[in-house]
Coordinates of C-alpha atoms in Angstrom, one line a residue:
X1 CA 72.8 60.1 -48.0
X2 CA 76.2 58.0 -47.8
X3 CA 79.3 61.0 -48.4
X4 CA 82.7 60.1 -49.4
X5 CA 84.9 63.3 -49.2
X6 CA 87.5 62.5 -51.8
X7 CA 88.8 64.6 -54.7
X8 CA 86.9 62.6 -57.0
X9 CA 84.0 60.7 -58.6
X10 CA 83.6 58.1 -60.5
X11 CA 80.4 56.4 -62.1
X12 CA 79.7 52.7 -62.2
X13 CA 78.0 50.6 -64.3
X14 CA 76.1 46.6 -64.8
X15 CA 75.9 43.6 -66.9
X16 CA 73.3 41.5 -68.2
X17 CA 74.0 37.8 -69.3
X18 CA 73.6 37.0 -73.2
X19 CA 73.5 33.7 -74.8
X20 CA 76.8 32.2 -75.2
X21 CA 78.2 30.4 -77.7
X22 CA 80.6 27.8 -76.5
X23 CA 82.9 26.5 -78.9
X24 CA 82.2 22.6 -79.7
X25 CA 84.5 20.2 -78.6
X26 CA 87.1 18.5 -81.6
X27 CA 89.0 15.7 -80.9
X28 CA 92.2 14.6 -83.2
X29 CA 93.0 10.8 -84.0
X30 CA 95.9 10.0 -85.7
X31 CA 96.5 7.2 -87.3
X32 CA 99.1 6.2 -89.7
X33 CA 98.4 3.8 -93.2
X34 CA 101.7 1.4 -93.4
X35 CA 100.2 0.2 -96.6
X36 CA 97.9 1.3 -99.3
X37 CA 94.0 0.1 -99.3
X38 CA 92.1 -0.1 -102.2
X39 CA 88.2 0.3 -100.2
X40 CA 89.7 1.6 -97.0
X41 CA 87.2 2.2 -94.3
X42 CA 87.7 4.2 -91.1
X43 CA 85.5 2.9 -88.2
X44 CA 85.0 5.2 -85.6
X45 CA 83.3 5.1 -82.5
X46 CA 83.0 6.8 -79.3
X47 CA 82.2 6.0 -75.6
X48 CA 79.2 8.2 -74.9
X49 CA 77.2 6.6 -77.5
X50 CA 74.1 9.0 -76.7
X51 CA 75.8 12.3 -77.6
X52 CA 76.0 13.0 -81.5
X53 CA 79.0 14.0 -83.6
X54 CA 80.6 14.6 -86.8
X55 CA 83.7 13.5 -88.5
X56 CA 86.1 14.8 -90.7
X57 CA 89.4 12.6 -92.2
X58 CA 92.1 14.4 -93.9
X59 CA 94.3 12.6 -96.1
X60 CA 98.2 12.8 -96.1
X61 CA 98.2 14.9 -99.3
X62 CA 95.2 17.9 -97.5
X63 CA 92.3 16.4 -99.0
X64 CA 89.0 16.6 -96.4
X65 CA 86.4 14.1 -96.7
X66 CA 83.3 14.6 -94.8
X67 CA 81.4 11.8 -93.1
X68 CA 77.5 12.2 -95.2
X69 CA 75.1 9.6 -96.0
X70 CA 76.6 9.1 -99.5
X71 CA 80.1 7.7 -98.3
X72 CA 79.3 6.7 -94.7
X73 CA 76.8 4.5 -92.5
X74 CA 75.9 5.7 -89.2
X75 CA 75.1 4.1 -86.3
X76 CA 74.5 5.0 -82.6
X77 CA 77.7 6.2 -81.1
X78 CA 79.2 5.5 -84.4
X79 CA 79.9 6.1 -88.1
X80 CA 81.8 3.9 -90.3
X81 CA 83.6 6.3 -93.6
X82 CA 84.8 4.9 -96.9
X83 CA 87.5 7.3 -98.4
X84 CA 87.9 4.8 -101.2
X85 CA 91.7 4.5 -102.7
X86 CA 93.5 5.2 -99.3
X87 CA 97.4 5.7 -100.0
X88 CA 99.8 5.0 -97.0
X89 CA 101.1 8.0 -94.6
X90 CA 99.1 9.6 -91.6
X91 CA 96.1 10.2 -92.0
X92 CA 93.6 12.8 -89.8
X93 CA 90.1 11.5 -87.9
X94 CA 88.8 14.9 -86.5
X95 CA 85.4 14.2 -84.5
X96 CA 83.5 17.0 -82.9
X97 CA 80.5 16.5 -80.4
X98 CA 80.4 17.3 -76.5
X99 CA 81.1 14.7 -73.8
X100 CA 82.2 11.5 -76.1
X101 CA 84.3 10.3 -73.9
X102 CA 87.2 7.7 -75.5
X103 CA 87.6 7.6 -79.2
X104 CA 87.9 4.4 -81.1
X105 CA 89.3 4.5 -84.6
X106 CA 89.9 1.6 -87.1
X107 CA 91.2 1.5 -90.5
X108 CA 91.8 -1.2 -93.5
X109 CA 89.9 -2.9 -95.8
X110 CA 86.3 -2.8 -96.1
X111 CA 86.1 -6.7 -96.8
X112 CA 88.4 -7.8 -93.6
X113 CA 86.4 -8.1 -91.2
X114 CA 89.2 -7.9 -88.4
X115 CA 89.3 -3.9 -89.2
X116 CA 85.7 -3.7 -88.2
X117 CA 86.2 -3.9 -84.2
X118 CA 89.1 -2.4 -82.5
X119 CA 91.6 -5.2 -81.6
X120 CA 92.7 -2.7 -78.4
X121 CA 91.1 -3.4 -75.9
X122 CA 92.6 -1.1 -73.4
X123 CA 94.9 1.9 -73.3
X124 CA 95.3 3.8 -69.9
X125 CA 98.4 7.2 -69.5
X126 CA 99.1 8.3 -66.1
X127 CA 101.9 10.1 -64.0
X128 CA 104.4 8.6 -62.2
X129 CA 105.3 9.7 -58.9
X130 CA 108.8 10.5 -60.6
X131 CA 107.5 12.6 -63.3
X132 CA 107.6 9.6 -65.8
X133 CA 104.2 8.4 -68.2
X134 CA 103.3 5.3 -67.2
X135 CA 101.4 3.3 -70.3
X136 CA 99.4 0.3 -70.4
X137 CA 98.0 -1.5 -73.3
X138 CA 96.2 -4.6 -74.0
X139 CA 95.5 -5.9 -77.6
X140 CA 93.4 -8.7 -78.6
X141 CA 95.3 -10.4 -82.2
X142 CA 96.3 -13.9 -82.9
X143 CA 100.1 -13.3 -83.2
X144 CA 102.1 -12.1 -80.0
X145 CA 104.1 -9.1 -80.9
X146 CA 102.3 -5.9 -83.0
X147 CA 103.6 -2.4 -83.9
X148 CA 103.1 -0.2 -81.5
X149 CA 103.3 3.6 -81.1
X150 CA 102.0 6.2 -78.6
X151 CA 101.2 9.8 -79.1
X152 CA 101.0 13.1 -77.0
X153 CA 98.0 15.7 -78.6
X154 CA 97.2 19.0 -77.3
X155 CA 94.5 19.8 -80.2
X156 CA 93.9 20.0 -83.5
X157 CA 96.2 23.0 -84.5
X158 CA 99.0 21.9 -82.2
X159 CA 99.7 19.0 -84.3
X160 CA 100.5 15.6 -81.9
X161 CA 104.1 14.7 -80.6
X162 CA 104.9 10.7 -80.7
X163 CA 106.3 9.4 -76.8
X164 CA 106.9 6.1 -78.0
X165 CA 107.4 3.7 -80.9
X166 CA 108.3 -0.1 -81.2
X167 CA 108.0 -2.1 -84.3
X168 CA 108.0 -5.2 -82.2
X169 CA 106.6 -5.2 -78.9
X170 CA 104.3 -7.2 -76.9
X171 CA 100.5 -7.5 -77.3
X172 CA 100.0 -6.9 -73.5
X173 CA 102.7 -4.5 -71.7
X174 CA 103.1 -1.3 -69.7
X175 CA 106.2 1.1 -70.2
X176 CA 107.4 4.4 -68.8
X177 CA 108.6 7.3 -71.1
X178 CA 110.0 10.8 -70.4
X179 CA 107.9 13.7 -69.7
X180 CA 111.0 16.3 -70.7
X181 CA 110.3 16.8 -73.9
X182 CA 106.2 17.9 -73.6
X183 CA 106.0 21.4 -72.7
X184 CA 103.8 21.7 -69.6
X185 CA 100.2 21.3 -70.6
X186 CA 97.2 19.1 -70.6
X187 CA 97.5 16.1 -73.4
X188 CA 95.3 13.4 -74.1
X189 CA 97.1 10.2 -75.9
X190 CA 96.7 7.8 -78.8
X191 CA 98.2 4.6 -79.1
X192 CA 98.4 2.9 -82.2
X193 CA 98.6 -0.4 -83.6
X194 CA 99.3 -2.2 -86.5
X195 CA 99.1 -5.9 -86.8
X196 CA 99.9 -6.7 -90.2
X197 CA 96.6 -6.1 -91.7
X198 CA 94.4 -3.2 -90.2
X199 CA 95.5 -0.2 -88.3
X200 CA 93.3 -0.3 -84.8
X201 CA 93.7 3.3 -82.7
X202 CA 92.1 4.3 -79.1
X203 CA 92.6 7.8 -77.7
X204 CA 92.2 8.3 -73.8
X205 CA 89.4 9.9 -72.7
X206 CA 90.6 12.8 -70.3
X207 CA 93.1 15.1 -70.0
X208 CA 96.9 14.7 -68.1
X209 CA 98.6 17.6 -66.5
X210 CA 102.2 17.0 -67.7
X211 CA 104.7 18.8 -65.6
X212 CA 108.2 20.2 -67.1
X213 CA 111.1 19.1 -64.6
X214 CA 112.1 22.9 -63.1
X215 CA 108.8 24.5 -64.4
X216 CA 108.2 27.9 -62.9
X217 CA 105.5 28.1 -60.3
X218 CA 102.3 29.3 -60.6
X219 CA 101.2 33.1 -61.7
X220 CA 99.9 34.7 -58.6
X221 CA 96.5 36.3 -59.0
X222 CA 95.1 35.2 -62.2
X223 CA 92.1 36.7 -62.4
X224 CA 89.9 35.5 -65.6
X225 CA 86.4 37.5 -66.6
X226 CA 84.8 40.4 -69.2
X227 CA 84.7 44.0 -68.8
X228 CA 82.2 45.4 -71.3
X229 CA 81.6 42.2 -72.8
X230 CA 85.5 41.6 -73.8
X231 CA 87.1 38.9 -72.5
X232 CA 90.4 38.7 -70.5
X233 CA 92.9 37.5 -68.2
X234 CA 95.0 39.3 -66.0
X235 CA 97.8 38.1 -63.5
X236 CA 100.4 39.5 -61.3
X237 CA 104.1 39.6 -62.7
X238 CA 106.2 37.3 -62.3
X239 CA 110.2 37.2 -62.0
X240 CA 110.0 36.9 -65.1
X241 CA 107.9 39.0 -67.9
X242 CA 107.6 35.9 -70.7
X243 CA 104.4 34.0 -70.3
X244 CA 102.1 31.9 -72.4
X245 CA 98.6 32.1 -72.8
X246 CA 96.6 29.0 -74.1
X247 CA 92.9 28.7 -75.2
X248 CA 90.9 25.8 -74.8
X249 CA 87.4 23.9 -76.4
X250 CA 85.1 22.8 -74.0
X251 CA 87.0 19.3 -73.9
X252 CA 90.3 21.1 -72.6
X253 CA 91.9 20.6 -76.3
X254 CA 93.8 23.4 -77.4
X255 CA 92.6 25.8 -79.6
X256 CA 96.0 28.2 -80.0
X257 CA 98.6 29.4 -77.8
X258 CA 100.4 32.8 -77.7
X259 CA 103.5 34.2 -75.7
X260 CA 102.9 37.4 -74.2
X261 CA 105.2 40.2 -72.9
X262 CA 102.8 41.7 -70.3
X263 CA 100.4 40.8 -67.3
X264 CA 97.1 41.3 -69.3
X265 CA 95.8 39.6 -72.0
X266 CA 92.5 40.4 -74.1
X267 CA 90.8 36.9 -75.5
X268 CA 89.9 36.9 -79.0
X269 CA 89.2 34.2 -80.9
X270 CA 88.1 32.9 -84.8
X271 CA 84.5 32.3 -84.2
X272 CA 84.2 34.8 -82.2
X273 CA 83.0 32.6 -79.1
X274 CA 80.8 33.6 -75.6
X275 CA 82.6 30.9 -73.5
X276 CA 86.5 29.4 -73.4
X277 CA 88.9 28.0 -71.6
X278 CA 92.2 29.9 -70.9
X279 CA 95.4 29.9 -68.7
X280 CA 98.6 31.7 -68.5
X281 CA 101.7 30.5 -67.4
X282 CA 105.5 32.1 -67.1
X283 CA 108.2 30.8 -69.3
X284 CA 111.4 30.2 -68.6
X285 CA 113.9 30.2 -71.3
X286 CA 112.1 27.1 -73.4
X287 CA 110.4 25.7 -70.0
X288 CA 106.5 26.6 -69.2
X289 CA 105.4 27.1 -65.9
X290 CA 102.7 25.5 -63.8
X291 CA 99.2 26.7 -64.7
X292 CA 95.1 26.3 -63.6
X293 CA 92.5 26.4 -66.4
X294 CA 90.0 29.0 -66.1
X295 CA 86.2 29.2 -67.7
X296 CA 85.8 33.2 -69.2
X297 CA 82.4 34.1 -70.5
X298 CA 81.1 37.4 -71.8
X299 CA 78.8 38.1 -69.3
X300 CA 77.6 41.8 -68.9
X301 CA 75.7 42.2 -64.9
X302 CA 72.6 44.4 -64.9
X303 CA 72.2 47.5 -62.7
X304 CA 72.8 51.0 -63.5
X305 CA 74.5 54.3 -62.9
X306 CA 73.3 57.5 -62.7
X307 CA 75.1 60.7 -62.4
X308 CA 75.4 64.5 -63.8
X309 CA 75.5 65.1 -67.4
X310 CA 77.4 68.3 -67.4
X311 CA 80.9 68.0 -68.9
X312 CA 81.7 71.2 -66.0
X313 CA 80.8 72.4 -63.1
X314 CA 81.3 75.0 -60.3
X315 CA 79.8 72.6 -58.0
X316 CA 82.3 70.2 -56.0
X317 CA 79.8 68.0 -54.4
X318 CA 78.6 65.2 -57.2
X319 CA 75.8 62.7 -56.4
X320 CA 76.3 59.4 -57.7
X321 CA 73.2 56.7 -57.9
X322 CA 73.8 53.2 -57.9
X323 CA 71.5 50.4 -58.3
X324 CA 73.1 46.9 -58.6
X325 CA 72.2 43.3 -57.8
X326 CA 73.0 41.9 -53.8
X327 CA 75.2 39.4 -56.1
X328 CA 77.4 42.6 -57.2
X329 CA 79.7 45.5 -56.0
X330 CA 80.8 48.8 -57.3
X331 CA 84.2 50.5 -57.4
X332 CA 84.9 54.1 -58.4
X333 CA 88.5 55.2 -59.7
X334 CA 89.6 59.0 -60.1
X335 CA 92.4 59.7 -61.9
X336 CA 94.1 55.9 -61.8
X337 CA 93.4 56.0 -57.6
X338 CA 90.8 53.9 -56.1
X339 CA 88.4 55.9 -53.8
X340 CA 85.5 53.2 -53.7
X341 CA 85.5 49.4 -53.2
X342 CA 82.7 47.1 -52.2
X343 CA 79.5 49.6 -52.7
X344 CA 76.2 48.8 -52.7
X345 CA 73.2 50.1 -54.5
X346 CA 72.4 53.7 -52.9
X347 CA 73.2 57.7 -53.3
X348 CA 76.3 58.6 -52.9
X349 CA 77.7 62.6 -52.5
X350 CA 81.6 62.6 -54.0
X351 CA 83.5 65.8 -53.3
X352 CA 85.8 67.1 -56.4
X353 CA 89.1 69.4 -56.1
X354 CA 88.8 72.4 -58.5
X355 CA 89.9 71.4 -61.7
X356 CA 89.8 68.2 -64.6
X357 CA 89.3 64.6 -63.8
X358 CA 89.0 61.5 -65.2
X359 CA 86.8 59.2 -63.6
X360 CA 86.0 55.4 -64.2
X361 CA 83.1 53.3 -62.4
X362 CA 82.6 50.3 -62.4
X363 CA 80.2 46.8 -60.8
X364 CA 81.8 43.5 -61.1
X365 CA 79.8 40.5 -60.2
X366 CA 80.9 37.2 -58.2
X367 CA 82.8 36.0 -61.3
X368 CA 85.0 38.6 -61.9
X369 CA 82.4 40.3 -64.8
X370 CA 82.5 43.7 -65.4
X371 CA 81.2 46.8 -66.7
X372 CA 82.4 50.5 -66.9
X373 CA 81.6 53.8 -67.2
X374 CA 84.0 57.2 -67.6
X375 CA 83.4 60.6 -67.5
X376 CA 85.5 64.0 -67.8
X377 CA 84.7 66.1 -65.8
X378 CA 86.3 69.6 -64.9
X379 CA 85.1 71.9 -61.5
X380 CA 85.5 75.4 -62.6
X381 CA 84.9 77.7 -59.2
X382 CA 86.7 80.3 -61.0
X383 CA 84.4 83.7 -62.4
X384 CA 85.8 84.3 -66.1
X385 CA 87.8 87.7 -66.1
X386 CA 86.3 90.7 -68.2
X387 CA 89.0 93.3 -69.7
X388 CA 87.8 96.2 -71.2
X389 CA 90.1 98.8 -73.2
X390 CA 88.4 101.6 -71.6
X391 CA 88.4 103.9 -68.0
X392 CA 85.9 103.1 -65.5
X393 CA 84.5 106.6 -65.9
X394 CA 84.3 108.8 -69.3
X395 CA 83.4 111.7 -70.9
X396 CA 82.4 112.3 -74.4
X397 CA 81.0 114.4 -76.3
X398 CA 79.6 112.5 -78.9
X399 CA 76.6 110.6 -79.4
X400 CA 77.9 107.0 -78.9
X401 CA 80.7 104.5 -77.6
X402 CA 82.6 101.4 -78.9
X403 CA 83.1 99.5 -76.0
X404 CA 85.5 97.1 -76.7
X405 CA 86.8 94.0 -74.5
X406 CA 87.9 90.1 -73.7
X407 CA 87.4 87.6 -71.8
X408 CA 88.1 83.5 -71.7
X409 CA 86.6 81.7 -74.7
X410 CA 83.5 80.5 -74.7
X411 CA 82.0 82.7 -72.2
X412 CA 78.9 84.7 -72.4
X413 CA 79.4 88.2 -72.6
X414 CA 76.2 90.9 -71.6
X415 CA 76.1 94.2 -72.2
X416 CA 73.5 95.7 -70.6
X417 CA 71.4 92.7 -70.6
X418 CA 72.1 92.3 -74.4
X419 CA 74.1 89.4 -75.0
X420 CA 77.2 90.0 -77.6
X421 CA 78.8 88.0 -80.3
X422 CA 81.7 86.5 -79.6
X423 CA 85.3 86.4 -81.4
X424 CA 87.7 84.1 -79.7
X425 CA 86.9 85.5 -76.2
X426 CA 86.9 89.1 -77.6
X427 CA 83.8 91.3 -78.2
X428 CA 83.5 94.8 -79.1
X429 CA 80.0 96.7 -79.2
X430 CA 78.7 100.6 -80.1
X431 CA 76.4 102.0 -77.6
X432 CA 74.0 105.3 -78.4
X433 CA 74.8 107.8 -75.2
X434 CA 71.8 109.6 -73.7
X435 CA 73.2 113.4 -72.4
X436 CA 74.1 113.1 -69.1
X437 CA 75.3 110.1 -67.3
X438 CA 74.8 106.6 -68.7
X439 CA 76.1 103.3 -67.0
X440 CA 77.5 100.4 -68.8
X441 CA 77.5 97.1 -67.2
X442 CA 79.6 94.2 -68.7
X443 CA 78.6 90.5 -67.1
X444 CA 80.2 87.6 -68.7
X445 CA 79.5 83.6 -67.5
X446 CA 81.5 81.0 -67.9
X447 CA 80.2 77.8 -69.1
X448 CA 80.2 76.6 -65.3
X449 CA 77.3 79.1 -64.4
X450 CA 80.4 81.4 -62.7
X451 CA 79.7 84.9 -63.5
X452 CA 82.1 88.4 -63.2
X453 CA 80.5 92.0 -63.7
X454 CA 82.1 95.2 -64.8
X455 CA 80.2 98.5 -64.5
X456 CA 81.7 101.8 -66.3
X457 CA 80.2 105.5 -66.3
X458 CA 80.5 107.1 -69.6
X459 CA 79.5 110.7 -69.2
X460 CA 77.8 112.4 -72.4
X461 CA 79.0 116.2 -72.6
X462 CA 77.3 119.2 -74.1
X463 CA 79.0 120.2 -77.4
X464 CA 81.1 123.4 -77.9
X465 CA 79.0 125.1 -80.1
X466 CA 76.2 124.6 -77.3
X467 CA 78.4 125.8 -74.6
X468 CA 79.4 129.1 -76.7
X469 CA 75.4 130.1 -76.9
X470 CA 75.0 129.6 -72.8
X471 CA 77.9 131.5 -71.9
X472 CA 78.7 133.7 -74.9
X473 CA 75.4 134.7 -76.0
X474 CA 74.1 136.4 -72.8
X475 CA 77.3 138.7 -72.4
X476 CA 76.8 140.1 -76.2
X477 CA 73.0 140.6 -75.6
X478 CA 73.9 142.8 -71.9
X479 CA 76.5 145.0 -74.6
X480 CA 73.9 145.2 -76.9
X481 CA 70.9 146.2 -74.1
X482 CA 73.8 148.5 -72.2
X483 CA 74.3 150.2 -75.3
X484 CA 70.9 150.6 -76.2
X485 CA 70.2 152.0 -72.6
X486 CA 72.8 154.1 -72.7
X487 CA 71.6 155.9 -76.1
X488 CA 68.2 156.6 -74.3
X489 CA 69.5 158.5 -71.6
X490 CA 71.9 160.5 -74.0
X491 CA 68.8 161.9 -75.7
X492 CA 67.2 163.7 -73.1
X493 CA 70.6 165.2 -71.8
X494 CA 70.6 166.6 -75.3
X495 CA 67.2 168.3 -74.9
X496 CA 68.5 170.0 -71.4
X497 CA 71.6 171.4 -73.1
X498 CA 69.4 173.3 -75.6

């Protein structure tokens, strides 16, 4: 048996995994209409022409149209969508599917044949080693100069922020642009171009870490996981206490972002998902800080946790069973103080000061899972006091008693092995007397098992009317015999005389 002597115990407990549900990964295409179409067609395409997806377009005045078989063709890795009557403004290509890699996306005319490949041919965004974007971009059209602009996107609901725009630039060119004004983060970019007739857009495939000149450091600590099945991340404070939290798809676009005023923060989200992505970074007056991405999901680890079911107890030793996989540990808290770290799947013997506690258990597994258990639980070594409105010894007369007392509530009062109703911790009970002596014992237990006993001696007396026949009676009847004796021996003196 394994024996911790501290004040306390503290019950664990262990997860099981359920099926997740990840959320599916959206992508975001922008592209902007400089002139009205009357059959416009969006062509869109992705890399990864294997994996499926679906497409949404939104036009500039909110109206969704869904990619089906009654406005679209589809091919592999493809789908080609006629929205009809297209008015000019930017326009919305949402495609969601795992893995696509880069996203192609024309738009124009259904008859010009120009619109139906993507005149980019490349795009490419990286860092600089002086904290510039670097871009590159090759197009393939007849004349030498197109309209050209480049965007920064984070997701779908953070809208897209444009890095650069020229209405006259060359076909084939690189360029560097400030960082400053992209919070740090993780964008993807999409360049867009428009030749005179067709709009043709490419969106780069993974992510870039953009870097805030002066961004904070890194939180300290993050520590991403579920406990109970909820999600969370935690982190150690910072110098300062603002920090951002930001949720992620499966593709590393953003889902939503919040600030946060404290160094926990419980993930929730819409669709109420089994897997995300999340960081947390400090923010410095309108600068975010450095950040890693971390993968959360609601995992529960199996094992269990056994331990008493009283709610109190007189006894201050507590065993404790654990049974939890090799892969996880147990810790046990009491009152907000750690007494158990690292344990293992065995018995355990606790040892408890008199008096309540609050205890909370828990097994977390190599991923930062967990599950937990709490209990109160109060020692009571304390017998319950009995006070009774009565001498220890009495003598009555009469025929019976009203023995009357208290004790603490919800204690079980006996009175001579007949257990008594209770009133608040009070009790109050007639007793027939037998003549002599007759002891009354009083035992009351707490709810603990402790028990106190209280023993009086009521004495029953002979009445007065009984005590004048002992005493009196006898002394009359010796007048009455004296007298009568004394008459007999008159009568023969009498006779003598004569």
């Amino acid at each position: 048996m394994k024996k911790y002597t501290w004040n306390a115990l503290i019950v664990l407990a262990f997860f099981f995994l359920l099926p997740m549900k990840a959320s599916a990964a959206v992508r975001e295409v922008e592209v902007y209409l400089y002139q009205e179409y009357a059959d416009c067609v969006f062509f869109v395409s992705w890399q990864n022409a294997q994996q499926p997806a679906s497409v949404t377009i939104t036009a500039p005045d909110g109206t969704e149209i869904a990619a089906t078989e009654e406005n679209s063709e589809f091919g592999r890795g493809r789908v080609d969508v006629n929205v009809g009557n297209a008015g000019s403004g930017y326009w919305r290509v949402l495609v969601e599917g795992d893995a696509l890699g880069i996203i192609s996306v024309n738009g124009g005319n259904r008859k010009d044949t120009s619109v139906q490949y993507n005149a980019v041919q490349s795009f490419t965004a990286e860092m600089a080693e002086d904290g510039s974007i670097r871009l590159g971009w090759d197009v393939a059209v007849d004349q030498d100069t197109v309209n050209l602009s480049v965007a920064a996107v984070q997701g779908v609901s953070n809208g897209s922020r444009t890095v650069y725009q020229d209405y006259s630039v060359s076909k084939t060119g690189t360029v560097a642009v400030s960082a400053d004004n992209l919070p740090t983060g993780l964008y993807r970019f999409n360049i867009q171009v428009y030749d005179g007739s067709g709009q043709y857009t490419l969106t780069t495939e993974e992510p870039l870490y953009i870097r805030q000149t002066d961004a904070p450091g890194r939180l300290e600590n993050v520590k991403a996981g579920s406990i109970d099945g909820e999600m969370y991340i935690t982190w150690d404070p910072g110098r300062t206490s603002n920090y951002v939290v930001t949720l992620y798809d499966e593709a590393l676009s953003v889902l939503r972002w919040e600030y946060v005023y404290e160094n926990f923060y419980s993930i929730t989200s819409e669709d109420d998902l089994d897997r995300i992505k999340v960081s947390v970074a400090a923010v410095d007056g309108n600068i975010w800080g450095e950040f890693d991405v971390y993968e959360v999901a609601r995992t529960i680890p199996s094992g269990v946790i056994s331990f008493p079911k009283e709610e109190v107890t007189k006894e201050n030793v507590i065993p404790v069973h654990i049974e939890c996989s090799s892969e996880a540990t147990a810790g046990v808290y009491l009152d907000g103080k750690l007494l158990l770290e690292n344990a293992t799947s065995g018995d355990y013997e606790l040892n408890l000061a008199e008096g309540m506690h609050e205890v909370v258990a828990y097994i977390e597994d190599t991923n930062g899972n967990m599950s937990t258990f709490s209990k109160s639980i109060t020692v009571d070594r304390t017998p319950p006091a009995v006070k009774l409105n009565s001498e220890d010894v009495l003598k009555t007369a009469s025929d019976s008693i009203v023995i009357e007392g208290s004790t603490e509530p919800n204690a079980t009062v006996m009175i001579n092995g007949v257990e008594q109703e209770m009133g608040s911790g009070s009790f109050m009970v007639k007793l027939a007397l037998e003549k002599g002596v007759n002891p009354v014992t009083v035992s009351a237990y707490d709810v603990a098992g402790n028990k106190s006993v209280k023993t009086i001696t009521v004495e029953r007396m002979g009445s007065i009317a009984g005590n004048w026949t002992n005493f009196i009676l006898p002394g009359v009847l010796f007048l009455v015999l004296a007298g009568w004796y004394g008459r007999l021996n008159k009568k023969p003196k009498e006779g003598l005389s004569e």
